[in-house]
XYZ file of C-alpha atoms in Angstrom:
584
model
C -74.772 40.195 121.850
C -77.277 41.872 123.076
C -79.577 38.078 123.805
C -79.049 34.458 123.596
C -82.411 33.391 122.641
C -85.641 34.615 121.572
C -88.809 35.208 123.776
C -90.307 32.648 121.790
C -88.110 29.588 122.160
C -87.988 28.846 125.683
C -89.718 25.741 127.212
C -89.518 23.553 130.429
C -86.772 21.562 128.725
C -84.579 24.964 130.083
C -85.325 25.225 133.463
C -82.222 25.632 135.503
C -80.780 27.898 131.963
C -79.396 31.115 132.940
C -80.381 33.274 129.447
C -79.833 36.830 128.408
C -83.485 38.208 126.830
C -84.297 41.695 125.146
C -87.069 42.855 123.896
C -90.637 45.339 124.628
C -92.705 45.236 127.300
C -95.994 44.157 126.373
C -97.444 44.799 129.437
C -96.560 45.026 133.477
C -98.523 42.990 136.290
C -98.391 44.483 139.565
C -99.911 41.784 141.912
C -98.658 42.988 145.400
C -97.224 40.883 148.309
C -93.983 41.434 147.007
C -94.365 40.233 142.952
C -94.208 41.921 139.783
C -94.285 39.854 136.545
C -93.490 41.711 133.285
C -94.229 40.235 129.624
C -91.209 40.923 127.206
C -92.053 40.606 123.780
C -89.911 40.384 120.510
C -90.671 39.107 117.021
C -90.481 35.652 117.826
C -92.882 35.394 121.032
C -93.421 36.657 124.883
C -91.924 35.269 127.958
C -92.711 36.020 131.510
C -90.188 37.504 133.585
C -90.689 37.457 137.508
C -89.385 40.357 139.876
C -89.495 39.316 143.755
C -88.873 41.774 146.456
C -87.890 39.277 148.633
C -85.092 37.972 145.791
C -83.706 41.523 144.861
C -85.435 44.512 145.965
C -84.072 46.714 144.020
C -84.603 44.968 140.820
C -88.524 44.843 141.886
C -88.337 48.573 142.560
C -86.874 48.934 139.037
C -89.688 46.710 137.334
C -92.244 48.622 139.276
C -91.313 51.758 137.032
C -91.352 49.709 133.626
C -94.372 51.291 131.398
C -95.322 49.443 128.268
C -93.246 49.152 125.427
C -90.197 49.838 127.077
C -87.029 48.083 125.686
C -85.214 46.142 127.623
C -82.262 43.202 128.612
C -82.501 41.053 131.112
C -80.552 38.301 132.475
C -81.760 35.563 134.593
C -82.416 31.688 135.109
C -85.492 30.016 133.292
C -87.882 27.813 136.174
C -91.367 26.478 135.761
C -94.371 28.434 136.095
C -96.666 27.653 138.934
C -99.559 29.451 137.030
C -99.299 27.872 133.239
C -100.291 29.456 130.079
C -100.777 26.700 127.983
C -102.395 29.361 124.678
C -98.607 30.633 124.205
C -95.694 27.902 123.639
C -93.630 29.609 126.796
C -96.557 29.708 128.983
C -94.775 27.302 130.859
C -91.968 28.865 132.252
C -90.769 32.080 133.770
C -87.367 33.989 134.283
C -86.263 34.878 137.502
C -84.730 38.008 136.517
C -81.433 38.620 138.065
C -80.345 41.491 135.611
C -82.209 44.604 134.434
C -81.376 47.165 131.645
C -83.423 49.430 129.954
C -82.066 49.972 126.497
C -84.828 52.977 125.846
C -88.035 54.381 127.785
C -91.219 54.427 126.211
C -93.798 57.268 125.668
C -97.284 55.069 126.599
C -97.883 54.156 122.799
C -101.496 56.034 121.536
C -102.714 52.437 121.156
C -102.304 49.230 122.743
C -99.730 47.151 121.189
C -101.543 43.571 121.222
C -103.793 41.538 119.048
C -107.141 42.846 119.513
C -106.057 46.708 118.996
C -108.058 50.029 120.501
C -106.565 51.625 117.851
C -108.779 52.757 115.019
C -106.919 52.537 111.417
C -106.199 56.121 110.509
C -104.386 56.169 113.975
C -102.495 52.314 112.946
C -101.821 53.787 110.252
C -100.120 57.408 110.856
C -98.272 55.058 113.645
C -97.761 52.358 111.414
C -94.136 51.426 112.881
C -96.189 50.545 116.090
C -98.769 48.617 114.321
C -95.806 46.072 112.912
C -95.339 45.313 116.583
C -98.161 43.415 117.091
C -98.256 39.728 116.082
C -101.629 39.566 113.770
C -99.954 42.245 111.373
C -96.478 40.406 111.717
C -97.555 37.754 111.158
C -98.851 38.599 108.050
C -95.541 40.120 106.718
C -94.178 36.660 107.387
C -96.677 34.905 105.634
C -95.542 37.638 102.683
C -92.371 36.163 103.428
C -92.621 32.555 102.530
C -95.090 33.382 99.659
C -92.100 34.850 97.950
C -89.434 32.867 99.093
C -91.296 29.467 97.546
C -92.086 31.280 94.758
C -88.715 32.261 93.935
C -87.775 28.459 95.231
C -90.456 26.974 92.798
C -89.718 28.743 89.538
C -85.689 28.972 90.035
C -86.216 25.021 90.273
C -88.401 25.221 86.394
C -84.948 27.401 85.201
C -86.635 30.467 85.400
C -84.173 33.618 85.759
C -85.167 36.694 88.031
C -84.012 40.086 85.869
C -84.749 43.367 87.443
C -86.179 46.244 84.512
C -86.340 49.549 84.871
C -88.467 51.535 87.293
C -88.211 54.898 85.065
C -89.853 54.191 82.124
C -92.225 56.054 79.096
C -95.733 56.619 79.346
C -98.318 54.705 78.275
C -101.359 56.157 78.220
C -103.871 53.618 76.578
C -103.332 52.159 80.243
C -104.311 53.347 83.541
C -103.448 56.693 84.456
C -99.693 56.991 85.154
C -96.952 58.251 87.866
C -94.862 60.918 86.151
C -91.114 61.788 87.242
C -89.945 65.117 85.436
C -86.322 64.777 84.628
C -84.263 67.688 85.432
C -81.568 66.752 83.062
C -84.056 66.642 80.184
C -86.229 69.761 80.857
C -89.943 69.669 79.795
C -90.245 65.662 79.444
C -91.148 62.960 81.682
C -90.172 59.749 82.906
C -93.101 57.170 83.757
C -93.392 54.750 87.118
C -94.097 51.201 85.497
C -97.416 49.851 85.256
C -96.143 46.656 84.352
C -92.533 45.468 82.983
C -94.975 44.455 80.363
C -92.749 45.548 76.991
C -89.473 44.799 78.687
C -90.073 41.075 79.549
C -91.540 40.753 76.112
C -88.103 42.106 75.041
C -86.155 39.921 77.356
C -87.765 36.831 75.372
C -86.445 38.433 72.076
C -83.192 38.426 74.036
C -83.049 34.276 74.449
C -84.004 34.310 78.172
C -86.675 31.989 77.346
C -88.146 31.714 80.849
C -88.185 35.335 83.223
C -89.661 36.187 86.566
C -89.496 39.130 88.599
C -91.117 39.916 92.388
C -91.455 43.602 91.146
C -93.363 47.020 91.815
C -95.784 48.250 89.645
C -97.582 51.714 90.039
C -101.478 52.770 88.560
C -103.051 56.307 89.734
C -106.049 54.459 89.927
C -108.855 54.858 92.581
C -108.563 52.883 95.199
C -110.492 50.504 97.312
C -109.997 47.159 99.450
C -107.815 45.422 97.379
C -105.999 48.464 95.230
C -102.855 50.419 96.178
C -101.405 53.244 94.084
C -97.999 50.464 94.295
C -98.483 47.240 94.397
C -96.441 44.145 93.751
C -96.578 41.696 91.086
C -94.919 38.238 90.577
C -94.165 38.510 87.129
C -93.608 35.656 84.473
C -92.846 35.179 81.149
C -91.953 32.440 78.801
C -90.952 31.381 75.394
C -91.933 28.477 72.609
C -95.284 27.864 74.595
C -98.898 28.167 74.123
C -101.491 28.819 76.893
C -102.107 25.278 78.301
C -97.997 25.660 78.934
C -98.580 28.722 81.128
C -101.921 27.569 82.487
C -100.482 24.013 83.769
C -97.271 25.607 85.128
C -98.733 28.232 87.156
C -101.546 26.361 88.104
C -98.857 24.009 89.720
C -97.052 26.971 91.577
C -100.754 28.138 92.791
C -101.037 24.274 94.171
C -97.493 24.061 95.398
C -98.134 27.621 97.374
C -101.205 26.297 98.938
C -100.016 22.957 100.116
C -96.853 24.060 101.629
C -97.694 27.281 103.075
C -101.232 25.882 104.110
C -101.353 22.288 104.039
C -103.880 22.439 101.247
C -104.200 20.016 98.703
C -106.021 22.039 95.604
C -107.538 20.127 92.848
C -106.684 20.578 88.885
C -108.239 23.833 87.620
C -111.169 23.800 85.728
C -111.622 25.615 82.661
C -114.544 28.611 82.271
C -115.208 30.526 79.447
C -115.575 34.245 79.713
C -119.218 33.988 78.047
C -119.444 31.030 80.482
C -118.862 32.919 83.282
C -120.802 36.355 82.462
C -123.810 34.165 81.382
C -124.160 31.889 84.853
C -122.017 34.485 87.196
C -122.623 37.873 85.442
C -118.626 38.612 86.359
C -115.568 37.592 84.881
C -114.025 36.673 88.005
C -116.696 34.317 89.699
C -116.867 33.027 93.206
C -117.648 29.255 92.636
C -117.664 28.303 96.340
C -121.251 28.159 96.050
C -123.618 27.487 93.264
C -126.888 30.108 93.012
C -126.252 30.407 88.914
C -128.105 32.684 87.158
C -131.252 31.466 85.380
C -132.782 33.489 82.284
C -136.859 33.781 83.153
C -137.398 35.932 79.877
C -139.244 33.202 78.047
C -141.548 32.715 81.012
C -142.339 35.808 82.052
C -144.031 37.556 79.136
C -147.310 38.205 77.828
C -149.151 39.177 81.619
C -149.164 42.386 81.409
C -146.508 42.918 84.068
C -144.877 45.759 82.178
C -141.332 45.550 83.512
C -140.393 42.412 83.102
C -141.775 42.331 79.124
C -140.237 46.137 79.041
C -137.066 44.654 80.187
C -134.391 43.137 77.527
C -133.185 40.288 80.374
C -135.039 38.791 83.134
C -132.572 36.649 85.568
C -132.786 34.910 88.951
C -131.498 33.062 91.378
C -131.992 30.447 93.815
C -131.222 30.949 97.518
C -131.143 27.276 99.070
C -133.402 27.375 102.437
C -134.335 31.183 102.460
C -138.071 31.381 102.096
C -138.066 31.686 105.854
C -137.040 35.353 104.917
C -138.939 38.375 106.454
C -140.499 41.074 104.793
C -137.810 42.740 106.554
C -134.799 40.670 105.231
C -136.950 40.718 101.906
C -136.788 45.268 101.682
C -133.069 45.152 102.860
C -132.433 43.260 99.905
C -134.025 44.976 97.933
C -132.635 48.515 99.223
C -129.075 46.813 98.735
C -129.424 46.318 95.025
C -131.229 49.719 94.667
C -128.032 51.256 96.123
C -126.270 53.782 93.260
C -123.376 51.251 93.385
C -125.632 48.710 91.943
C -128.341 50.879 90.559
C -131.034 48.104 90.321
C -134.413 49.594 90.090
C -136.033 46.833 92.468
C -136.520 43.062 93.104
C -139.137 40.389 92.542
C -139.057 37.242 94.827
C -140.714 34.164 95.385
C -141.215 32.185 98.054
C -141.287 28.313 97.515
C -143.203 27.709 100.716
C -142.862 24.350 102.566
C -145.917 23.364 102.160
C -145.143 23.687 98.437
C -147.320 26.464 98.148
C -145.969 29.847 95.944
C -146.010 33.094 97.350
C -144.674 36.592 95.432
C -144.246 40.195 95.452
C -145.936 40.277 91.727
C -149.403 37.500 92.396
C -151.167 40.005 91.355
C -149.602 39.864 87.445
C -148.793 35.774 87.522
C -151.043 32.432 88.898
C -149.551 29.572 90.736
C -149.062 27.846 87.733
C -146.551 30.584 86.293
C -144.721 30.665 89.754
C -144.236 27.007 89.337
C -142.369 27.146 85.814
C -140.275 29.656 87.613
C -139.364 27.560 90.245
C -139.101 24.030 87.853
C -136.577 26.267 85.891
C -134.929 27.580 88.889
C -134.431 23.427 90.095
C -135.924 25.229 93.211
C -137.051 23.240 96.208
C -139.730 23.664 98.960
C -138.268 26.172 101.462
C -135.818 28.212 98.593
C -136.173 31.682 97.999
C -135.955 32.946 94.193
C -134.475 36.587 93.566
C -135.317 37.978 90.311
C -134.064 41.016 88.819
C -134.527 42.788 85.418
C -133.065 45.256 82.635
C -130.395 45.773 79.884
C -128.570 42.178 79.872
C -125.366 43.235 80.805
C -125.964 45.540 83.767
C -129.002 43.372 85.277
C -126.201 40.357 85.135
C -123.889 42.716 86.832
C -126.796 43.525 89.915
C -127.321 40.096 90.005
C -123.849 39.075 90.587
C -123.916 41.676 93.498
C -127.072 40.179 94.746
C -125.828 36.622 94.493
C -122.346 37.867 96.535
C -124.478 39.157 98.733
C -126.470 36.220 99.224
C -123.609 33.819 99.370
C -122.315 36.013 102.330
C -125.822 36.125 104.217
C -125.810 32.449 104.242
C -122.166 31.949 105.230
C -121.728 30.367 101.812
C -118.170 31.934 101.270
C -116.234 30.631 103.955
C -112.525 32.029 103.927
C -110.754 28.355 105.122
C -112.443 26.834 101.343
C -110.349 27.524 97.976
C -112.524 27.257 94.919
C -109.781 28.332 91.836
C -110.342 28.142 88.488
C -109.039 29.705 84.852
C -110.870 31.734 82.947
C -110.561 31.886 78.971
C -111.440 33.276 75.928
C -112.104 36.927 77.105
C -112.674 39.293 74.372
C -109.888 40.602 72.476
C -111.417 43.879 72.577
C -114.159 46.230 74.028
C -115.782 49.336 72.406
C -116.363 52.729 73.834
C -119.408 54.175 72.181
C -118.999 57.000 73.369
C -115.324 57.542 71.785
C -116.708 55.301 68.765
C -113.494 53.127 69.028
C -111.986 50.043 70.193
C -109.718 49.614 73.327
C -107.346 46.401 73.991
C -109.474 44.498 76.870
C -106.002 43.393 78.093
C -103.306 45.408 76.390
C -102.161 45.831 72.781
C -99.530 43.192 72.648
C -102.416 40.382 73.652
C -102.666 37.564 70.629
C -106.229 37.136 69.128
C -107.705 33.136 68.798
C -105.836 32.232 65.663
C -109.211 31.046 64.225
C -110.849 34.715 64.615
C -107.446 36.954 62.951
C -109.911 37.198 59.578
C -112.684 38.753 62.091
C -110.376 41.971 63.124
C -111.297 43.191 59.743
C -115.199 42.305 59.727
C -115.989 41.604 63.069
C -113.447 43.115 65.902
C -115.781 43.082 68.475
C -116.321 39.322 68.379
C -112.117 38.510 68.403
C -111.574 36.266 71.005
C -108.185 36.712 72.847
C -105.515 34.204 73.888
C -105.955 35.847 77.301
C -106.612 33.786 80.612
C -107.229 34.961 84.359
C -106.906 33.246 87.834
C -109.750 33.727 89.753
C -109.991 31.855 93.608
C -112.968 32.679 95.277
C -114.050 35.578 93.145
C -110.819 37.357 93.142
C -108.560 38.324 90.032
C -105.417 36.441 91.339
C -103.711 36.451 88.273
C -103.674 37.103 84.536
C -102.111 36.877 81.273
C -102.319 36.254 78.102
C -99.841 34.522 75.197
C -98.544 37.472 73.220
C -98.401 38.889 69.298
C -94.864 38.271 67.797
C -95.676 39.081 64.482
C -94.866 42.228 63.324
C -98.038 42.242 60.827
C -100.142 40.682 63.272
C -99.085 43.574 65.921
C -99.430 46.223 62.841
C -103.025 44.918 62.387
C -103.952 44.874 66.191
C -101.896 49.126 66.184
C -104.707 49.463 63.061
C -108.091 48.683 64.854
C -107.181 50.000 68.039
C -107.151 53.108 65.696
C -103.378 54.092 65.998
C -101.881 55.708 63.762
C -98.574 54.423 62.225
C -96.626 57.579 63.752
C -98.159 57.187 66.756
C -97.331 53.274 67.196
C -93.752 53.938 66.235
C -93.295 56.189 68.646
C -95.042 54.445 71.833
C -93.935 51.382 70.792
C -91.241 51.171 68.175
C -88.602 49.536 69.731
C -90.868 46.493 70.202
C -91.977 46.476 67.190
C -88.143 46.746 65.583
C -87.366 43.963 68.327
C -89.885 41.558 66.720
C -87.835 42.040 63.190
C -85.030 40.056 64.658
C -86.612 37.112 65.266
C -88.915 37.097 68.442
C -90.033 34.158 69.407
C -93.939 33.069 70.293
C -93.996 33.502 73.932
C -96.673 33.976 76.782
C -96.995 35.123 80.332
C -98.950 36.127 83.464
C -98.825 38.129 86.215
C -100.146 37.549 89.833
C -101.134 40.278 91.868
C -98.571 39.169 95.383
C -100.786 41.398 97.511
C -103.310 39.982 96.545
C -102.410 36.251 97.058
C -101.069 37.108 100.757
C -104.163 38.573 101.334
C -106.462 35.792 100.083
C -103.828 33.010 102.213
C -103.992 35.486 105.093
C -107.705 35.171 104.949
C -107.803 39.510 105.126
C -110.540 41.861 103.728
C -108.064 44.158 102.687
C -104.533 43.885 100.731
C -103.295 46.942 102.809
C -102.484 44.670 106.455
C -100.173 42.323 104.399
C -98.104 45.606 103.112
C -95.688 46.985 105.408
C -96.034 50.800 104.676
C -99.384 50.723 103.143
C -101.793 53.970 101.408
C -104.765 54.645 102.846
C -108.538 54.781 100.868
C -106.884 58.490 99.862
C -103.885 57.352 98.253
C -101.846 59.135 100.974
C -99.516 57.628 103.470
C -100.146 59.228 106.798
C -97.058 58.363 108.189
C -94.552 60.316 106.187
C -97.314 62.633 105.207
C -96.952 61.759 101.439
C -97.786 62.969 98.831
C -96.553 66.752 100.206
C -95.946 70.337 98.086
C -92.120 70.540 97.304
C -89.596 73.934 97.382
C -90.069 76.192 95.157
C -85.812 75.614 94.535
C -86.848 72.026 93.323
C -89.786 72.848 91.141
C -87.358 75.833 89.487
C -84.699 73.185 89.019
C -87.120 70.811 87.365
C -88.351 73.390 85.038
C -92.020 73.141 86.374
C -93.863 75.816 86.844
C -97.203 74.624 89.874
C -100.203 77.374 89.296
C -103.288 75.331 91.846
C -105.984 77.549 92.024
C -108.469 77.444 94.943
């Protein structure tokens, strides 16, 4: 063997050991009168190995040479350190190196391989391999690590069974946009990457498997952004003969048992939100409830003075920002150029001022009197020294800037502190959501989504007001998971093929063989889905899902590393009857 123990495991408990090391160099101290001290790294820590001229020359003219990330063996006898690092758990101890090998020279890496990085992330990334070296990124993989192996340890203990389904599947294109595979045995037709094992784990409940999970890759040709990546992994669950508090309660416990073990974290019982709930106070379906600031509709109370946007304007919403009517003019026009951004598209913002004197100042005095201001504020429960943020428009996008502006708040106030978990369900989305534009109805979740059994008669009358037996995990305004409990009905499923305007032809032949499945007796079952990224991420306490992922995409959808996507041979695009024509 090529080591007897890690560089992370020694301790003063071993002085007097004689050990066998290997590992990187992390970096080479050259202090003169005769020393040299070397850190050798490996996954599990760093030790400190000491080179004396005085004990072996040679071996001091050897570490002398070492460069940085050179790998290397050593042998040599553990003593105490007479200058302690008490910040590492070996910075007590040192190893008198009486043995030197290098096992490979080392180009000088085009970054430095420690915690706090000079490299910038295109370069990380194209050197990615290098990037794994350092402990913040490793030790996110690990985290990965345990997330997984509890979850598998959690649900194997509720009899769950972990099937694999396929990765080459059909398309699907009411979803995102797929990956296609052409299949050179079948010339002119396609295989599909999986968006989900959606229809297959649906199928494994007609099968009798009764309770399913998989820690599986999915794939969307989506755009991407912080937390997206072309593939992405999904703990996926479903179950049979239950309902959605069955899913809701079981899952929620797995969230719980997640946090407390790999965090120490004891997370209350969910509450509940409605998706109305939610748009109404939060004006998103995935709201950050670490802090309050809920939306308050001024409509009523702003009317009827002439000020022609608000009474132009179909909603008129605010918020309250605890302790901000300190806020400059200055901090007042940043704001307002952040909502006026084409991202959120507001066309401006209307504050007051609740002064500490009690007074009430505002950008729009000129249109409404002190006593106005204060129904504002009474309605806003706002306080002397709070700052109220109004904005105004069509209902659904002013809720949407003033979810942005809220964020936005929350994070100017350190309000959304990354060490507190606020998680919560949310229900009762809609079933379904029109495009005007197309003049039809898409599935807000997918097709196979059960409607609230008290709206089925409204699918014929009504099918934008179906609610859905569809539920989400949000934890501090992030999408964790989602799922919904599923049609088994073969008429119910016809009906749902009928509004979402497919024809019987079509549904047969994108989804048939579910559909002939549920003739044999499928069972009511329900699932979920949680985005693993995601989670690992949100535990990690990361911006971005892409340092938790070993071989990550960058914002282009390429890898960098391998140089992916790339053109292919002209041989393989002839065998795979394809014929490429890109035109400048």
């Amino acid at each position: 063997m090529y080591r007897n123990h890690t560089c992370g495991e020694l301790t003063l408990a071993d002085a007097g050991k004689e050990v066998v090391l290997a590992g990187w160099v992390q970096k080479v101290r050259k202090l003169g009168g005769g020393m040299t001290f070397a850190d050798l790294r490996d996954r599990y820590g760093i030790t400190q190995l000491a080179f004396s001229k005085d004990y072996n020359e040679d071996l001091y003219e050897q570490a002398n040479k070492l460069g940085r990330e050179f790998v290397l063996q050593i042998t040599g006898t553990v003593q105490e350190r007479s200058s302690k690092n008490l910040n590492i758990p070996t910075g007590e101890i040192e190893i008198i190196v009486s043995k030197l090998t290098i096992l490979n020279a080392s180009e000088l890496p085009p970054f430095t391989i420690e915690d706090e990085t000079d490299g910038g992330e295109d370069v990380r990334m194209k050197y990615r391999y290098l990037d794994l070296r350092r402990t913040p990124v490793r030790n996110n993989l690990e985290l990965r690590h345990k997330i997984a192996f509890e979850t598998r340890r959690y649900l194997d203990e509720l009899h769950f069974l972990e099937v694999e389904t396929p990765i080459l599947v059909g398309s699907t294109p009411e979803g995102a946009r797929d990956f296609v595979v052409p299949s050179r045995m079948n010339p002119g037709e396609f295989y599909a990457l999986p968006q989900s094992p959606q229809l297959f784990k649906q199928l494994l409940m007609v099968s009798g498997f009764d309770r399913y999970f998989q820690i599986v890759k999915c794939f969307r040709d989506e755009d991407l952004r912080a937390d997206r990546q072309p593939e992405f992994t999904q703990i996926d669950c479903e179950m049979s003969f239950v309902g959605q508090e069955d899913v809701l309660n079981i899952f929620e416990g797995l969230t719980r048992h997640l946090f407390k073990v790999i965090k120490g974290v004891d997370i209350p019982d969910f509450p509940r939100m409605t998706y109305a709930h939610a748009m109404k106070y939060y004006g998103s379906d995935k709201p950050d409830t670490r802090f309050g600031m809920e939306f308050v509709e001024l409509k009523d109370l702003t009317t009827g003075r002439d000020f022609v946007v608000f009474d132009s304007s179909e909603y008129v919403g605010a918020i309250c920002a605890k302790g901000a009517a300190s806020y400059t003019r200055k901090q007042l026009d940043a704001l307002t150029n952040f909502v006026k951004r084409p991202q959120i598209g507001a066309k401006g913002l209307v504050y007051v001022r609740y002064e500490a004197d009690g007074s009430l100042k505002s950008s729009v005095d000129k249109f409404y009197n002190p006593e106005d201001l204060k129904k504002w504020a009474e309605h806003c429960n706002a306080e002397p020294g709070d700052l109220i943020l109004i904005i105004c428009g069509e209902t659904e996008k002013a809720q949407k800037q003033l979810c942005e502006l809220r964020l936005e708040m929350g994070e100017q106030l350190g309000l959304r502190d990354k060490n507190t978990f606020n998680c919560l369900w949310v229900v009762d989305f809609p079933l379904l959501e029109k495009d005007e534009e197309l003049g039809r109805y898409f599935a807000k979740h997918h097709p196979f989504t059960s409607p609230k059994e008290d709206d089925i008669p409204l699918m014929d009358t009504d099918p934008g007001a179906v609610r859905a037996n569809a539920y989400d995990m949000v934890i501090n305004g992030v999408e964790i998971g989602g799922g919904s409990v599923r049609i088994h009905n073969s008429s119910l499923q016809k009906k749902m093929f009928e509004v979402l305007g497919f024809s019987e032809e079509r549904a047969q032949a994108q989804f048939g063989f579910l559909m002939n499945a549920f003739k044999y007796g499928a069972p009511p079952h329900a699932g979920i889905a949680f985005g693993l990224d995601r989670l690992v991420s949100m535990f990690a306490g990361l911006d971005s899902i892409r340092d938790c992922i070993a071989f990550p995409k960058n914002t282009s959808g390429r890898d960098v590393m391998v140089d992916a996507p790339s053109t292919i041979d002209q041989a393989q695009l002839d065998e795979l009857n394809l014929k490429i024509d890109i035109k400048a």
